mmCIF file of C-alpha atoms in Angstrom:
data_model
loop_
_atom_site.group_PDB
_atom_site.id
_atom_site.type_symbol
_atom_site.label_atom_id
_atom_site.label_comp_id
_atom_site.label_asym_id
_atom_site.label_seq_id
_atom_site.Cartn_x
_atom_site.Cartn_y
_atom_site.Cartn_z
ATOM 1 C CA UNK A 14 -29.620 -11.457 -11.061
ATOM 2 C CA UNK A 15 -28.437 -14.438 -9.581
ATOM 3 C CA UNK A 16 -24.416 -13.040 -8.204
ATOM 4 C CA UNK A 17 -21.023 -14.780 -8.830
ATOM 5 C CA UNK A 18 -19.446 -14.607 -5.259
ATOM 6 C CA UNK A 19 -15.762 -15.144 -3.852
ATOM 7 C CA UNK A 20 -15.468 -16.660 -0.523
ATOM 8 C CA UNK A 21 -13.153 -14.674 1.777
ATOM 9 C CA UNK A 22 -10.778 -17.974 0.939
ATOM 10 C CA UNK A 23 -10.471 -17.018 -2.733
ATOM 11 C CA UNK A 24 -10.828 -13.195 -2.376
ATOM 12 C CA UNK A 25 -7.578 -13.404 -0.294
ATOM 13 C CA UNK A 26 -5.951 -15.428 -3.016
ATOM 14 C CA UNK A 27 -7.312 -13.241 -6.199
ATOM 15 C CA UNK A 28 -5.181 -10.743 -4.159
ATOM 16 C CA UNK A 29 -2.263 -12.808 -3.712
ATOM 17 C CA UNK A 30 -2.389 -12.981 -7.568
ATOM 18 C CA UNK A 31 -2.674 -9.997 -8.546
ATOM 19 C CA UNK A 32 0.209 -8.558 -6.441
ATOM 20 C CA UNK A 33 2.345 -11.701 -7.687
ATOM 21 C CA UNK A 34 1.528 -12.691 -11.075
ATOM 22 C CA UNK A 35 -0.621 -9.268 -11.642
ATOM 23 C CA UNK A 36 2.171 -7.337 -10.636
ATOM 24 C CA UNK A 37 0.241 -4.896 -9.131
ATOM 25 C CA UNK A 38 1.231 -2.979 -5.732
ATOM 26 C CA UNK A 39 -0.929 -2.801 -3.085
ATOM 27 C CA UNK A 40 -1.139 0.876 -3.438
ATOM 28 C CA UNK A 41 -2.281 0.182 -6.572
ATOM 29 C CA UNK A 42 -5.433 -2.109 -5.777
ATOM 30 C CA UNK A 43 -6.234 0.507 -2.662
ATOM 31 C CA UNK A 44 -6.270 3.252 -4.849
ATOM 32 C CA UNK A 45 -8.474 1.499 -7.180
ATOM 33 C CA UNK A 46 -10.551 -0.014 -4.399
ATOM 34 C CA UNK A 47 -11.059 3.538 -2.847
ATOM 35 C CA UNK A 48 -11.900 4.999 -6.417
ATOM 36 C CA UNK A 49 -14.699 3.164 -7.216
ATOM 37 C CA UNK A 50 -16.353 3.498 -3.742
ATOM 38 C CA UNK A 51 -16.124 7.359 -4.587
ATOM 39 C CA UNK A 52 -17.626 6.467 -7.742
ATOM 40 C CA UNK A 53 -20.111 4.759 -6.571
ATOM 41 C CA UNK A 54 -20.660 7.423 -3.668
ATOM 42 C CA UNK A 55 -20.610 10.102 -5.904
ATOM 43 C CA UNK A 56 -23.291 8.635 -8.441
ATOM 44 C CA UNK A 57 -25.823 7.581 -5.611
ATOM 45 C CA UNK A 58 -25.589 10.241 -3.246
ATOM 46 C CA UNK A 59 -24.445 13.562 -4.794
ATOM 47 C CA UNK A 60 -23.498 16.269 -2.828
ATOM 48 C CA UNK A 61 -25.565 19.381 -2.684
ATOM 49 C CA UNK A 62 -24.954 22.674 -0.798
ATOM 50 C CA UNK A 63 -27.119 22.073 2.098
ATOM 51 C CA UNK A 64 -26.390 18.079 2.226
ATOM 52 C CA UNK A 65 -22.469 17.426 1.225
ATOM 53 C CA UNK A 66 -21.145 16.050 4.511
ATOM 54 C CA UNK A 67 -19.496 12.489 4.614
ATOM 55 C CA UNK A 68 -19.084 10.578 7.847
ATOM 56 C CA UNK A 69 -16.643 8.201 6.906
ATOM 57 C CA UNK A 70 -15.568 5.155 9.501
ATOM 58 C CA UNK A 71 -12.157 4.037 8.994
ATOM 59 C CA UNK A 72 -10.915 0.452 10.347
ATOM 60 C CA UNK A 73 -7.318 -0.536 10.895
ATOM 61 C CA UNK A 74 -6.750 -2.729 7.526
ATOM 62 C CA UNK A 75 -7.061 -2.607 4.158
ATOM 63 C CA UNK A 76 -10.567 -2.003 4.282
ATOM 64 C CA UNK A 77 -9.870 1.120 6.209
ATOM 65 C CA UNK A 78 -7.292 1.764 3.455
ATOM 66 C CA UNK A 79 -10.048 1.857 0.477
ATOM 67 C CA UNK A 80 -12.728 4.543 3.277
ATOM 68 C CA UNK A 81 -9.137 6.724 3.398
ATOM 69 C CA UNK A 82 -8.403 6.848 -0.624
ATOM 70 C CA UNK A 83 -11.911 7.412 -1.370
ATOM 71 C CA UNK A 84 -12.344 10.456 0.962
ATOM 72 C CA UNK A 85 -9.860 12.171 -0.827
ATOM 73 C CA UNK A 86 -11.359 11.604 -4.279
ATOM 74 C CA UNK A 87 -14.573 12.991 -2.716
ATOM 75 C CA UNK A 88 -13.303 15.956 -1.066
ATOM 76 C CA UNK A 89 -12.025 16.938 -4.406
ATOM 77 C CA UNK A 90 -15.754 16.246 -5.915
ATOM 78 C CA UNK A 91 -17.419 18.182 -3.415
ATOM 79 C CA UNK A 92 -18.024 16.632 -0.465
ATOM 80 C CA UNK A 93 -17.024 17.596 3.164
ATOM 81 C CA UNK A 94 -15.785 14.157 4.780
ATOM 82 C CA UNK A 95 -15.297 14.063 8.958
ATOM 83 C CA UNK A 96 -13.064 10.376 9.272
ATOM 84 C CA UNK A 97 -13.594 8.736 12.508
ATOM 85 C CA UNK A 98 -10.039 6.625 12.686
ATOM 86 C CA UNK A 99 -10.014 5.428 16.117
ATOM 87 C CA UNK A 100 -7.167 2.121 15.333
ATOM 88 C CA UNK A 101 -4.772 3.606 13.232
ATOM 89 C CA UNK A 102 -2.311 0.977 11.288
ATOM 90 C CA UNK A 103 1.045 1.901 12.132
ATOM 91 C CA UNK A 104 2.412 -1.512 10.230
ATOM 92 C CA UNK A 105 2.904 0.257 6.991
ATOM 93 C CA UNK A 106 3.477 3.624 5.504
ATOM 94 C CA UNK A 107 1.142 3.408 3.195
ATOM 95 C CA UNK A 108 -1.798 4.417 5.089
ATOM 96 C CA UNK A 109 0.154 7.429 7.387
ATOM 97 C CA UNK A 110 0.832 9.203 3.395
ATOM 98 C CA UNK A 111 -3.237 8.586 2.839
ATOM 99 C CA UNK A 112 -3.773 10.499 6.130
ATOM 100 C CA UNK A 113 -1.166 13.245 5.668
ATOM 101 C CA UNK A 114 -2.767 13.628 1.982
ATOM 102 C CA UNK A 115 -5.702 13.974 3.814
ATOM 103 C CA UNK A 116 -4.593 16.545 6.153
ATOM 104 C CA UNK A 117 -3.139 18.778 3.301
ATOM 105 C CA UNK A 118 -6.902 18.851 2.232
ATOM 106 C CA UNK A 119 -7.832 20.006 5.233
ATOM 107 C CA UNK A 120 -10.200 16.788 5.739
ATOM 108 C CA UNK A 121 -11.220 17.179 9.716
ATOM 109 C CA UNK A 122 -11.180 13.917 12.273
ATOM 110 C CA UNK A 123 -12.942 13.050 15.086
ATOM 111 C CA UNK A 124 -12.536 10.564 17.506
ATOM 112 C CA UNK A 125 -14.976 10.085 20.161
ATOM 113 C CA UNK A 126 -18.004 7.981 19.488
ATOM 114 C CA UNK A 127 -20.217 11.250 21.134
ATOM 115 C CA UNK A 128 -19.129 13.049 17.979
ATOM 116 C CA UNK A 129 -19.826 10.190 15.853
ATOM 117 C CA UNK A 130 -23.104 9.595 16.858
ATOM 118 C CA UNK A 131 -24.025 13.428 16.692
ATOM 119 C CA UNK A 132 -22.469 13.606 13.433
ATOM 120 C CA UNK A 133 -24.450 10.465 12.201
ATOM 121 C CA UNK A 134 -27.656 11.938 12.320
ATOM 122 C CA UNK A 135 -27.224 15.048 11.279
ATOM 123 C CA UNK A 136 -28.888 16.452 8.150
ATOM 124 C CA UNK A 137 -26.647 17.926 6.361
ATOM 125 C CA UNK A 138 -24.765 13.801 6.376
ATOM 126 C CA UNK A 139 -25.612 12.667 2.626
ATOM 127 C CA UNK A 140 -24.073 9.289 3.944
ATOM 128 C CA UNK A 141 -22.074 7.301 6.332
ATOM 129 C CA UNK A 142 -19.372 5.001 4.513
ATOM 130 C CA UNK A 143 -18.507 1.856 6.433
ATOM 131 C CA UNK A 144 -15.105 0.335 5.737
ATOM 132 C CA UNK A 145 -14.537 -0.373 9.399
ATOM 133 C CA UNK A 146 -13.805 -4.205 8.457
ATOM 134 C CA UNK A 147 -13.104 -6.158 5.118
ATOM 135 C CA UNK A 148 -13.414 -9.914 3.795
ATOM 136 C CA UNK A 149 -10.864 -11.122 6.314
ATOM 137 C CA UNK A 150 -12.746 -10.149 9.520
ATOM 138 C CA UNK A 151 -13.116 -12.747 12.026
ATOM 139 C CA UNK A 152 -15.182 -12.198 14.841
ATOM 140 C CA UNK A 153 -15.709 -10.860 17.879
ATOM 141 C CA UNK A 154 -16.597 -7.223 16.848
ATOM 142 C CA UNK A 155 -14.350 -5.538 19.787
ATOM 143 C CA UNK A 156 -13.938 -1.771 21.092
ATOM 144 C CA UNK A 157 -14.815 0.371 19.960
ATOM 145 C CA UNK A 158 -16.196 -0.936 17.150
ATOM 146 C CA UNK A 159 -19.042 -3.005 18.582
ATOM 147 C CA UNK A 160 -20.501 0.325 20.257
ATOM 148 C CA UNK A 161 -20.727 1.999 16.921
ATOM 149 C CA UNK A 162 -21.707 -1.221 14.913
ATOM 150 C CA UNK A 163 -24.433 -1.660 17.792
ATOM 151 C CA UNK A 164 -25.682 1.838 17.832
ATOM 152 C CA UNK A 165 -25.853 2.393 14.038
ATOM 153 C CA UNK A 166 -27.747 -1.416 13.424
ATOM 154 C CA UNK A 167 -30.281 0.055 15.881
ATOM 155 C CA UNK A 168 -30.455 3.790 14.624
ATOM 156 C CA UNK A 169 -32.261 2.826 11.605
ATOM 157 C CA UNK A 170 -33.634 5.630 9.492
ATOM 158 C CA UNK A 171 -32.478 8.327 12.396
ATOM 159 C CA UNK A 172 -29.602 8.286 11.085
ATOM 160 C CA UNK A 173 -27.559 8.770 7.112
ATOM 161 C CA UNK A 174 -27.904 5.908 4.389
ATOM 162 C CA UNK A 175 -24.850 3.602 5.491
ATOM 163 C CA UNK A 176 -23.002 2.692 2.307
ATOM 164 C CA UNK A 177 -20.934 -0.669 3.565
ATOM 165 C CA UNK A 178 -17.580 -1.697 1.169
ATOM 166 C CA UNK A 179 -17.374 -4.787 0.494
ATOM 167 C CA UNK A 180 -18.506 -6.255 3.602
ATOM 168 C CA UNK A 181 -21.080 -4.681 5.880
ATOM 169 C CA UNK A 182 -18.823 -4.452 9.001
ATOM 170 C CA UNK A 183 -19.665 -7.100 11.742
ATOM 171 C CA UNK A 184 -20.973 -9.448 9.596
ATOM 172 C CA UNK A 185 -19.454 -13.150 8.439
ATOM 173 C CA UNK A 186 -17.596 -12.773 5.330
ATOM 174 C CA UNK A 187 -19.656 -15.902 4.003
ATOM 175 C CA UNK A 188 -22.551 -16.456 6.325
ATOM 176 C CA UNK A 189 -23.678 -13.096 6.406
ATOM 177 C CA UNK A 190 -25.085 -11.241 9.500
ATOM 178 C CA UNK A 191 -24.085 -13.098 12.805
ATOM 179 C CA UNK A 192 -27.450 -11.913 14.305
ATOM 180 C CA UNK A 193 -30.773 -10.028 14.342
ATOM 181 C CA UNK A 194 -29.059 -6.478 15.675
ATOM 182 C CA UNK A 195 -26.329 -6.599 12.766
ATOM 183 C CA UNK A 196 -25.693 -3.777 10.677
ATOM 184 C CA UNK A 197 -27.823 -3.269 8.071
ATOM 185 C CA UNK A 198 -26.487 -0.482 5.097
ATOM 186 C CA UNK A 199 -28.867 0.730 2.893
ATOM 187 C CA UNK A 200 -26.270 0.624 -0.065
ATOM 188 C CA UNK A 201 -23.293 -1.973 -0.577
ATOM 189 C CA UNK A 202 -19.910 -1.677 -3.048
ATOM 190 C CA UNK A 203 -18.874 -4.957 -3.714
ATOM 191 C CA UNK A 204 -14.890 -4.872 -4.850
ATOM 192 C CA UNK A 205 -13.541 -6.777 -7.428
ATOM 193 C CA UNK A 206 -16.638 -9.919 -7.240
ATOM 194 C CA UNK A 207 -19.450 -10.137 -4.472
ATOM 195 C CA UNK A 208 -18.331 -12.030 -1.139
ATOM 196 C CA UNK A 209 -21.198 -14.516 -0.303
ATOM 197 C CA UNK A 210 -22.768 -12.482 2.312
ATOM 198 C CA UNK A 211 -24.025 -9.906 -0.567
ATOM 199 C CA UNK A 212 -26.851 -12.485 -0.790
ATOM 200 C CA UNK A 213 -27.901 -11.484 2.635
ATOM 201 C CA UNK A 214 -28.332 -8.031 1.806
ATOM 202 C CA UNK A 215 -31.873 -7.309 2.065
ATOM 203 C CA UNK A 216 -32.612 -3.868 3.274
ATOM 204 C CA UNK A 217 -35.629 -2.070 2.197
ATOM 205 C CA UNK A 218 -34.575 -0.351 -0.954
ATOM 206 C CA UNK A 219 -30.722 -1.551 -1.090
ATOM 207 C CA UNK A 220 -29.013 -0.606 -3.970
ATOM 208 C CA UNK A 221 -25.370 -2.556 -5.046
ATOM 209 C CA UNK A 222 -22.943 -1.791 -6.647
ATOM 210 C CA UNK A 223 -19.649 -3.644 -8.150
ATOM 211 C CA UNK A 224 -16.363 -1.732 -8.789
ATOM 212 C CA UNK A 225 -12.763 -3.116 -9.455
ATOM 213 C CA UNK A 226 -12.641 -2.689 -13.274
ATOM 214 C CA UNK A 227 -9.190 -3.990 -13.990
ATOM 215 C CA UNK A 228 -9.074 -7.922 -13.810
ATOM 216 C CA UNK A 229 -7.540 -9.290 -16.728
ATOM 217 C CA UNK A 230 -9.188 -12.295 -18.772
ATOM 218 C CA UNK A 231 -7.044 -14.944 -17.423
ATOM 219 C CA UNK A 232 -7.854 -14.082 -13.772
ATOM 220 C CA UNK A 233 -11.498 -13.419 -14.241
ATOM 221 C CA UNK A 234 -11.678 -16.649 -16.001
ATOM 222 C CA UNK A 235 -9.500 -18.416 -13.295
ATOM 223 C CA UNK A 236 -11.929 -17.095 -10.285
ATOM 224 C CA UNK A 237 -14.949 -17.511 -12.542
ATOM 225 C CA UNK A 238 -16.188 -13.988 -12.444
ATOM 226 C CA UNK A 239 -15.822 -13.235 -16.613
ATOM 227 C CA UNK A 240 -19.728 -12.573 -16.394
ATOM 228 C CA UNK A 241 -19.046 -9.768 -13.536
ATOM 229 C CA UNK A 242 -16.182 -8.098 -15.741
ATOM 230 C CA UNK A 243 -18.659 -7.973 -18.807
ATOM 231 C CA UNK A 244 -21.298 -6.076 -17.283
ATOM 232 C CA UNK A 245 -18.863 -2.865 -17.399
ATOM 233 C CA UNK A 246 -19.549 -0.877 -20.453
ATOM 234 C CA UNK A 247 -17.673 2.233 -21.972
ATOM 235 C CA UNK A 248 -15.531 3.718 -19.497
ATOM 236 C CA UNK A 249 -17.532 2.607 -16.486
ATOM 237 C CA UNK A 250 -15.740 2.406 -13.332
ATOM 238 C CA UNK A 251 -18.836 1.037 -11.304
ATOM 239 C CA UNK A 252 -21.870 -1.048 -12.452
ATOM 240 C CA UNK A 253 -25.096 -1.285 -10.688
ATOM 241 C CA UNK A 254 -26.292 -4.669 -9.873
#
């Protein structure tokens, strides 16, 4: 299949839009966002009693935002998420409600990269979801996120399947990786469209997944992604590509 993409240019803008024009809050679109990564999560990687941890690796934007709304979904399906949320984004209130929701579900954190790495390859990790960084990431990766970037693009298959939203973190939003020890997740969500640097996703196996079901006609039409909204069928939140 041959992908519609948005640059990180128009991604910011379909955003713009649909908190304008769309009317929608950014609560809204996070707690969409975050939905269909559990979604996608959930359908790829269910939990089972012996493998039903989540390492989940939270960044200090919106990005972060979506790794925080779908750990709660998950912990209600089943799952037994550990957030590593080193930066935490004191700018809005949003995202201190998404971690005292957390908290009331009794969803542990850690916070030294020791315990991340441990954590990382151990077996009872189903996965390790990466929304460290979004579309509007600019370069240089810097502490202590290039550590764990570094250590996880070199861990290979010693440690969980890394599921990357939107973006794997560290790489250019439309250039793809920045070099030959980027990350490399074995599974991608794309939100809303595919950013260009989906078509550097490569890994052996890689499976990719769109979510973001609620554009309306005129904005998929606008941004060029009707094709994207019509692959959606029934009461899909999440289509595999």
């Amino acid at each position: 299949m041959i992908l519609k993409t948005l640059s990180s240019k128009a991604a910011a803008q379909l955003d713009a839009d649909l908190m304008s024009s769309g009317a929608f809050s950014l609560d809204q679109l996070m707690e969409l966002a975050g939905l269909s990564v559990a979604s996608a999560v959930y359908k790829q990687y269910p939990p089972t009693p012996a493998k039903n941890k989540l390492l989940v690796l939270v960044g200090p934007g919106n990005n972060g935002g979506d790794g925080l709304v779908a750990s709660r979904h998950l912990k209600l399906w089943g799952y037994d998420p550990v957030l590593f949320y080193p930066k935490k984004s004191t700018k809005q209130p949003l995202y201190q409600r998404l971690v005292t929701q957390l908290q009331q579900l009794k969803v542990p954190e850690i916070d030294q990269l020791d315990e991340v790495k441990k954590l990382a390859g151990d077996s009872s990790v189903v996965a390790i979801i990466d929304t460290l960084f979004g579309f509007s990431f600019k370069p240089p990766i810097r502490p202590p996120f290039d550590e764990l970037i570094g250590y996880l693009a070199s861990s290979g298959d010693s440690v969980a399947p890394i599921v990357s939203v939107d973006i794997p973190s560290g790489w250019d939003v439309d250039s793809g990786p920045t070099d030959n020890n980027a990350l490399q997740p074995k599974m991608l969500v794309s939100l809303t469209a595919p950013k260009p640097c989906a078509t550097y996703f490569n890994a052996k196996d890689k499976v990719h997944y769109l979510g973001g079901r609620f554009i309306n006609d005129e904005v998929a039409a606008k941004y060029d992604i009707a094709d994207l909204i019509d692959l959606y069928k029934g009461d899909e939140l999440i289509v595999k590509l």
